Amino acid sequence: MRVLAFFITTPLILFAFDSSTLVHADDTETDAEASFFTLASRYEEAVETFEKTVLKSRGIDRADRSLVNRFDIAAGRLTKAAKKPRSINQLYYRLKDVLKLQAEVEDRFFTKYALNRDLFNCWQRLDFQMILFWNKYVVEVENPNQSNTVQRLGTSNARRNRYFQFDDLPASLRAAPVGTIIDPRFPSDRFSRDTTPQ
């Protein structure tokens, strides 16, 4: 009986001890097979939550609120484009708009304001959802036919040259070479930039 009790209680102890790691591991495993539309919808929802939190926060300039509103609209357009993931061209242009706006919002908010806890948590969720979407995008660009062939990173091809041309990237995507998968479980240097006033 003692041995049986040990096996029953051990998983509960492990879950209580490290539940945050288990949740993140579970999320990444289920999201690996998620569709573009599902991932884009989750990202759009995270952007909407961030915008609502910005609107509730005092001390944020009107121009910055307007920037976040444009960001939210762009995220909605990305979700619409993600309904037809085989049209990678349209998806690329929508993603390009979103990434530029995410980088702009990130630069503005993390260098101009001391964020409150709610804003920071919303941003982390938003950033995490973009990493999951980005990874799906990288796989689609690199291997559109879903074959069992891989290419070496750095190998030039027209598709890669075409669909990895971005004006700007958020810090979490800047941390790795363009076109590489990013592990969302580990922190990057996304919040370590120099914020000394110029």
PDB file of C-alpha atoms in Angstrom:
ATOM      1  CA  MET A   1       0.000   0.000   0.000  1.00  0.00           C
ATOM      2  CA  ARG A   2       2.816   2.400   0.732  1.00  0.00           C
ATOM      3  CA  VAL A   3       4.258   2.012  -2.764  1.00  0.00           C
ATOM      4  CA  LEU A   4       0.851   2.670  -4.343  1.00  0.00           C
ATOM      5  CA  ALA A   5       0.394   5.816  -2.252  1.00  0.00           C
ATOM      6  CA  PHE A   6       3.825   7.044  -3.359  1.00  0.00           C
ATOM      7  CA  PHE A   7       2.947   6.752  -7.054  1.00  0.00           C
ATOM      8  CA  ILE A   8      -0.392   8.473  -6.586  1.00  0.00           C
ATOM      9  CA  THR A   9       0.972  11.475  -4.711  1.00  0.00           C
ATOM     10  CA  THR A  10       4.206  12.017  -6.663  1.00  0.00           C
ATOM     11  CA  PRO A  11       2.630  13.590  -9.776  1.00  0.00           C
ATOM     12  CA  LEU A  12       0.647  15.963  -7.576  1.00  0.00           C
ATOM     13  CA  ILE A  13       3.772  17.067  -5.784  1.00  0.00           C
ATOM     14  CA  LEU A  14       5.632  17.622  -9.060  1.00  0.00           C
ATOM     15  CA  PHE A  15       2.769  19.633 -10.519  1.00  0.00           C
ATOM     16  CA  ALA A  16       2.505  21.843  -7.459  1.00  0.00           C
ATOM     17  CA  PHE A  17       6.271  22.272  -7.346  1.00  0.00           C
ATOM     18  CA  ASP A  18       6.790  23.381 -10.946  1.00  0.00           C
ATOM     19  CA  SER A  19       3.407  24.123 -12.494  1.00  0.00           C
ATOM     20  CA  SER A  20       4.625  27.134 -14.508  1.00  0.00           C
ATOM     21  CA  THR A  21       7.136  25.012 -16.417  1.00  0.00           C
ATOM     22  CA  LEU A  22       4.540  22.326 -17.083  1.00  0.00           C
ATOM     23  CA  VAL A  23       2.065  24.868 -18.414  1.00  0.00           C
ATOM     24  CA  HIS A  24       4.621  26.356 -20.822  1.00  0.00           C
ATOM     25  CA  ALA A  25       5.796  22.949 -22.002  1.00  0.00           C
ATOM     26  CA  ASP A  26       2.207  21.856 -22.573  1.00  0.00           C
ATOM     27  CA  ASP A  27       1.405  25.060 -24.493  1.00  0.00           C
ATOM     28  CA  THR A  28       4.322  24.646 -26.871  1.00  0.00           C
ATOM     29  CA  GLU A  29       3.522  20.991 -27.521  1.00  0.00           C
ATOM     30  CA  THR A  30      -0.106  21.669 -28.443  1.00  0.00           C
ATOM     31  CA  ASP A  31       0.751  24.805 -30.429  1.00  0.00           C
ATOM     32  CA  ALA A  32       3.259  22.950 -32.591  1.00  0.00           C
ATOM     33  CA  GLU A  33       0.379  21.558 -34.650  1.00  0.00           C
ATOM     34  CA  ALA A  34      -1.885  24.611 -34.447  1.00  0.00           C
ATOM     35  CA  SER A  35      -3.014  26.253 -37.677  1.00  0.00           C
ATOM     36  CA  PHE A  36      -1.918  29.706 -38.821  1.00  0.00           C
ATOM     37  CA  PHE A  37      -5.449  30.940 -38.146  1.00  0.00           C
ATOM     38  CA  THR A  38      -5.495  29.587 -34.570  1.00  0.00           C
ATOM     39  CA  LEU A  39      -2.102  31.111 -33.771  1.00  0.00           C
ATOM     40  CA  ALA A  40      -3.005  34.439 -35.388  1.00  0.00           C
ATOM     41  CA  SER A  41      -6.299  34.526 -33.461  1.00  0.00           C
ATOM     42  CA  ARG A  42      -4.481  33.974 -30.162  1.00  0.00           C
ATOM     43  CA  TYR A  43      -2.012  36.690 -31.067  1.00  0.00           C
ATOM     44  CA  GLU A  44      -4.806  39.109 -32.016  1.00  0.00           C
ATOM     45  CA  GLU A  45      -6.545  38.367 -28.696  1.00  0.00           C
ATOM     46  CA  ALA A  46      -3.307  39.127 -26.819  1.00  0.00           C
ATOM     47  CA  VAL A  47      -2.910  42.425 -28.721  1.00  0.00           C
ATOM     48  CA  GLU A  48      -6.522  43.359 -27.917  1.00  0.00           C
ATOM     49  CA  THR A  49      -5.901  42.644 -24.228  1.00  0.00           C
ATOM     50  CA  PHE A  50      -2.775  44.811 -24.335  1.00  0.00           C
ATOM     51  CA  GLU A  51      -4.730  47.646 -25.972  1.00  0.00           C
ATOM     52  CA  LYS A  52      -7.495  47.452 -23.356  1.00  0.00           C
ATOM     53  CA  THR A  53      -4.864  47.576 -20.606  1.00  0.00           C
ATOM     54  CA  VAL A  54      -3.206  50.585 -22.266  1.00  0.00           C
ATOM     55  CA  LEU A  55      -6.553  52.398 -22.399  1.00  0.00           C
ATOM     56  CA  LYS A  56      -7.117  51.719 -18.669  1.00  0.00           C
ATOM     57  CA  SER A  57      -3.608  52.876 -17.710  1.00  0.00           C
ATOM     58  CA  ARG A  58      -3.079  56.508 -16.783  1.00  0.00           C
ATOM     59  CA  GLY A  59      -0.132  58.561 -18.008  1.00  0.00           C
ATOM     60  CA  ILE A  60       0.115  57.200 -21.557  1.00  0.00           C
ATOM     61  CA  ASP A  61       0.173  59.834 -24.310  1.00  0.00           C
ATOM     62  CA  ARG A  62      -2.653  60.016 -26.844  1.00  0.00           C
ATOM     63  CA  ALA A  63      -0.242  59.410 -29.756  1.00  0.00           C
ATOM     64  CA  ASP A  64       0.964  56.201 -28.094  1.00  0.00           C
ATOM     65  CA  ARG A  65      -2.616  55.007 -27.547  1.00  0.00           C
ATOM     66  CA  SER A  66      -3.260  55.677 -31.231  1.00  0.00           C
ATOM     67  CA  LEU A  67      -0.174  53.637 -32.161  1.00  0.00           C
ATOM     68  CA  VAL A  68      -1.462  50.682 -30.122  1.00  0.00           C
ATOM     69  CA  ASN A  69      -4.847  51.006 -31.857  1.00  0.00           C
ATOM     70  CA  ARG A  70      -3.115  50.762 -35.272  1.00  0.00           C
ATOM     71  CA  PHE A  71      -1.234  47.731 -33.957  1.00  0.00           C
ATOM     72  CA  ASP A  72      -4.521  46.076 -32.949  1.00  0.00           C
ATOM     73  CA  ILE A  73      -6.044  46.732 -36.387  1.00  0.00           C
ATOM     74  CA  ALA A  74      -2.964  45.230 -38.073  1.00  0.00           C
ATOM     75  CA  ALA A  75      -3.221  42.117 -35.866  1.00  0.00           C
ATOM     76  CA  GLY A  76      -6.841  41.698 -37.009  1.00  0.00           C
ATOM     77  CA  ARG A  77      -5.734  41.888 -40.654  1.00  0.00           C
ATOM     78  CA  LEU A  78      -3.107  39.243 -39.983  1.00  0.00           C
ATOM     79  CA  THR A  79      -5.805  36.926 -38.613  1.00  0.00           C
ATOM     80  CA  LYS A  80      -7.892  37.416 -41.760  1.00  0.00           C
ATOM     81  CA  ALA A  81      -4.877  36.642 -43.962  1.00  0.00           C
ATOM     82  CA  ALA A  82      -4.152  33.541 -41.866  1.00  0.00           C
ATOM     83  CA  LYS A  83      -7.480  32.026 -42.947  1.00  0.00           C
ATOM     84  CA  LYS A  84      -5.786  31.303 -46.303  1.00  0.00           C
ATOM     85  CA  PRO A  85      -2.295  30.220 -45.217  1.00  0.00           C
ATOM     86  CA  ARG A  86      -1.408  28.888 -48.677  1.00  0.00           C
ATOM     87  CA  SER A  87      -1.490  32.486 -49.866  1.00  0.00           C
ATOM     88  CA  ILE A  88       1.896  33.076 -48.259  1.00  0.00           C
ATOM     89  CA  ASN A  89       2.323  36.342 -50.173  1.00  0.00           C
ATOM     90  CA  GLN A  90      -0.623  38.050 -48.461  1.00  0.00           C
ATOM     91  CA  LEU A  91       0.373  36.544 -45.120  1.00  0.00           C
ATOM     92  CA  TYR A  92       3.883  37.937 -45.568  1.00  0.00           C
ATOM     93  CA  TYR A  93       2.664  41.507 -46.144  1.00  0.00           C
ATOM     94  CA  ARG A  94       0.324  41.390 -43.152  1.00  0.00           C
ATOM     95  CA  LEU A  95       3.039  39.900 -40.962  1.00  0.00           C
ATOM     96  CA  LYS A  96       5.471  42.562 -42.154  1.00  0.00           C
ATOM     97  CA  ASP A  97       3.031  45.311 -41.043  1.00  0.00           C
ATOM     98  CA  VAL A  98       2.418  43.646 -37.679  1.00  0.00           C
ATOM     99  CA  LEU A  99       6.092  43.061 -36.899  1.00  0.00           C
ATOM    100  CA  LYS A 100       6.969  46.653 -37.727  1.00  0.00           C
ATOM    101  CA  LEU A 101       4.200  47.943 -35.456  1.00  0.00           C
ATOM    102  CA  GLN A 102       5.072  45.500 -32.652  1.00  0.00           C
ATOM    103  CA  ALA A 103       8.692  46.675 -32.790  1.00  0.00           C
ATOM    104  CA  GLU A 104       7.556  50.317 -32.767  1.00  0.00           C
ATOM    105  CA  VAL A 105       5.184  49.799 -29.822  1.00  0.00           C
ATOM    106  CA  GLU A 106       7.872  47.857 -27.961  1.00  0.00           C
ATOM    107  CA  ASP A 107      10.495  50.559 -28.511  1.00  0.00           C
ATOM    108  CA  ARG A 108       8.071  53.297 -27.526  1.00  0.00           C
ATOM    109  CA  PHE A 109       6.688  51.677 -24.385  1.00  0.00           C
ATOM    110  CA  PHE A 110       9.883  50.119 -23.033  1.00  0.00           C
ATOM    111  CA  THR A 111      12.000  53.239 -23.485  1.00  0.00           C
ATOM    112  CA  LYS A 112       9.414  55.870 -22.535  1.00  0.00           C
ATOM    113  CA  TYR A 113       7.387  54.411 -19.658  1.00  0.00           C
ATOM    114  CA  ALA A 114       7.998  52.463 -16.469  1.00  0.00           C
ATOM    115  CA  LEU A 115       5.365  49.823 -17.212  1.00  0.00           C
ATOM    116  CA  ASN A 116       2.978  48.628 -14.550  1.00  0.00           C
ATOM    117  CA  ARG A 117       2.599  44.915 -13.838  1.00  0.00           C
ATOM    118  CA  ASP A 118      -0.550  44.476 -15.948  1.00  0.00           C
ATOM    119  CA  LEU A 119       0.995  46.070 -19.038  1.00  0.00           C
ATOM    120  CA  PHE A 120       4.193  44.061 -18.680  1.00  0.00           C
ATOM    121  CA  ASN A 121       2.298  40.763 -18.267  1.00  0.00           C
ATOM    122  CA  CYS A 122       0.110  41.551 -21.279  1.00  0.00           C
ATOM    123  CA  TRP A 123       3.197  42.324 -23.343  1.00  0.00           C
ATOM    124  CA  GLN A 124       4.894  39.071 -22.383  1.00  0.00           C
ATOM    125  CA  ARG A 125       1.804  37.096 -23.432  1.00  0.00           C
ATOM    126  CA  LEU A 126       1.599  39.005 -26.717  1.00  0.00           C
ATOM    127  CA  ASP A 127       5.309  38.444 -27.406  1.00  0.00           C
ATOM    128  CA  PHE A 128       5.001  34.711 -26.626  1.00  0.00           C
ATOM    129  CA  GLN A 129       2.083  34.333 -29.065  1.00  0.00           C
ATOM    130  CA  MET A 130       4.074  36.080 -31.807  1.00  0.00           C
ATOM    131  CA  ILE A 131       7.011  33.703 -31.280  1.00  0.00           C
ATOM    132  CA  LEU A 132       4.663  30.735 -31.798  1.00  0.00           C
ATOM    133  CA  PHE A 133       3.254  32.322 -34.969  1.00  0.00           C
ATOM    134  CA  TRP A 134       6.757  33.194 -36.196  1.00  0.00           C
ATOM    135  CA  ASN A 135       7.948  29.615 -35.784  1.00  0.00           C
ATOM    136  CA  LYS A 136       5.015  28.354 -37.865  1.00  0.00           C
ATOM    137  CA  TYR A 137       5.797  30.968 -40.515  1.00  0.00           C
ATOM    138  CA  VAL A 138       9.482  29.963 -40.645  1.00  0.00           C
ATOM    139  CA  VAL A 139       8.574  26.297 -41.153  1.00  0.00           C
ATOM    140  CA  GLU A 140       6.101  27.197 -43.914  1.00  0.00           C
ATOM    141  CA  VAL A 141       8.617  29.377 -45.769  1.00  0.00           C
ATOM    142  CA  GLU A 142      11.476  26.908 -45.422  1.00  0.00           C
ATOM    143  CA  ASN A 143       9.470  23.785 -46.229  1.00  0.00           C
ATOM    144  CA  PRO A 144       6.219  24.634 -48.054  1.00  0.00           C
ATOM    145  CA  ASN A 145       5.664  21.065 -49.242  1.00  0.00           C
ATOM    146  CA  GLN A 146       6.188  19.622 -45.746  1.00  0.00           C
ATOM    147  CA  SER A 147       8.746  17.138 -47.065  1.00  0.00           C
ATOM    148  CA  ASN A 148      11.310  15.368 -44.885  1.00  0.00           C
ATOM    149  CA  THR A 149      14.145  17.401 -46.444  1.00  0.00           C
ATOM    150  CA  VAL A 150      15.942  20.162 -44.561  1.00  0.00           C
ATOM    151  CA  GLN A 151      18.235  22.940 -45.743  1.00  0.00           C
ATOM    152  CA  ARG A 152      21.269  24.377 -44.048  1.00  0.00           C
ATOM    153  CA  LEU A 153      20.727  27.800 -42.512  1.00  0.00           C
ATOM    154  CA  GLY A 154      22.389  30.489 -44.563  1.00  0.00           C
ATOM    155  CA  THR A 155      21.676  28.698 -47.837  1.00  0.00           C
ATOM    156  CA  SER A 156      20.331  31.308 -50.230  1.00  0.00           C
ATOM    157  CA  ASN A 157      17.133  30.635 -52.144  1.00  0.00           C
ATOM    158  CA  ALA A 158      14.587  32.902 -53.776  1.00  0.00           C
ATOM    159  CA  ARG A 159      11.746  31.973 -51.405  1.00  0.00           C
ATOM    160  CA  ARG A 160      13.798  32.670 -48.301  1.00  0.00           C
ATOM    161  CA  ASN A 161      15.163  35.919 -49.738  1.00  0.00           C
ATOM    162  CA  ARG A 162      11.619  37.021 -50.594  1.00  0.00           C
ATOM    163  CA  TYR A 163       9.737  36.142 -47.415  1.00  0.00           C
ATOM    164  CA  PHE A 164      12.336  37.059 -44.784  1.00  0.00           C
ATOM    165  CA  GLN A 165      12.693  40.716 -45.813  1.00  0.00           C
ATOM    166  CA  PHE A 166      11.388  42.763 -42.884  1.00  0.00           C
ATOM    167  CA  ASP A 167      11.844  46.455 -42.116  1.00  0.00           C
ATOM    168  CA  ASP A 168      12.082  45.865 -38.381  1.00  0.00           C
ATOM    169  CA  LEU A 169      11.580  43.041 -35.918  1.00  0.00           C
ATOM    170  CA  PRO A 170      10.562  42.953 -32.241  1.00  0.00           C
ATOM    171  CA  ALA A 171      13.468  42.340 -29.869  1.00  0.00           C
ATOM    172  CA  SER A 172      12.467  38.731 -29.196  1.00  0.00           C
ATOM    173  CA  LEU A 173      12.794  37.924 -32.910  1.00  0.00           C
ATOM    174  CA  ARG A 174      15.938  40.035 -33.309  1.00  0.00           C
ATOM    175  CA  ALA A 175      17.703  37.829 -30.772  1.00  0.00           C
ATOM    176  CA  ALA A 176      18.145  34.991 -33.302  1.00  0.00           C
ATOM    177  CA  PRO A 177      19.199  34.984 -36.963  1.00  0.00           C
ATOM    178  CA  VAL A 178      16.269  35.631 -39.308  1.00  0.00           C
ATOM    179  CA  GLY A 179      14.720  32.387 -40.466  1.00  0.00           C
ATOM    180  CA  THR A 180      15.511  30.352 -37.367  1.00  0.00           C
ATOM    181  CA  ILE A 181      13.071  28.766 -34.940  1.00  0.00           C
ATOM    182  CA  ILE A 182      12.920  30.483 -31.539  1.00  0.00           C
ATOM    183  CA  ASP A 183      12.334  28.440 -28.402  1.00  0.00           C
ATOM    184  CA  PRO A 184       9.559  30.296 -26.543  1.00  0.00           C
ATOM    185  CA  ARG A 185      10.403  28.624 -23.228  1.00  0.00           C
ATOM    186  CA  PHE A 186      13.651  30.518 -22.731  1.00  0.00           C
ATOM    187  CA  PRO A 187      14.032  34.264 -22.230  1.00  0.00           C
ATOM    188  CA  SER A 188      15.919  36.307 -24.783  1.00  0.00           C
ATOM    189  CA  ASP A 189      17.470  39.744 -24.499  1.00  0.00           C
ATOM    190  CA  ARG A 190      14.107  41.270 -25.413  1.00  0.00           C
ATOM    191  CA  PHE A 191      14.026  43.593 -22.398  1.00  0.00           C
ATOM    192  CA  SER A 192      17.752  44.240 -21.958  1.00  0.00           C
ATOM    193  CA  ARG A 193      18.283  47.068 -24.417  1.00  0.00           C
ATOM    194  CA  ASP A 194      19.976  50.272 -23.348  1.00  0.00           C
ATOM    195  CA  THR A 195      17.272  52.707 -22.318  1.00  0.00           C
ATOM    196  CA  THR A 196      19.560  55.651 -21.610  1.00  0.00           C
ATOM    197  CA  PRO A 197      17.909  58.852 -22.918  1.00  0.00           C
ATOM    198  CA  GLN A 198      19.604  60.223 -26.055  1.00  0.00           C
TER     199      GLN A 198
END
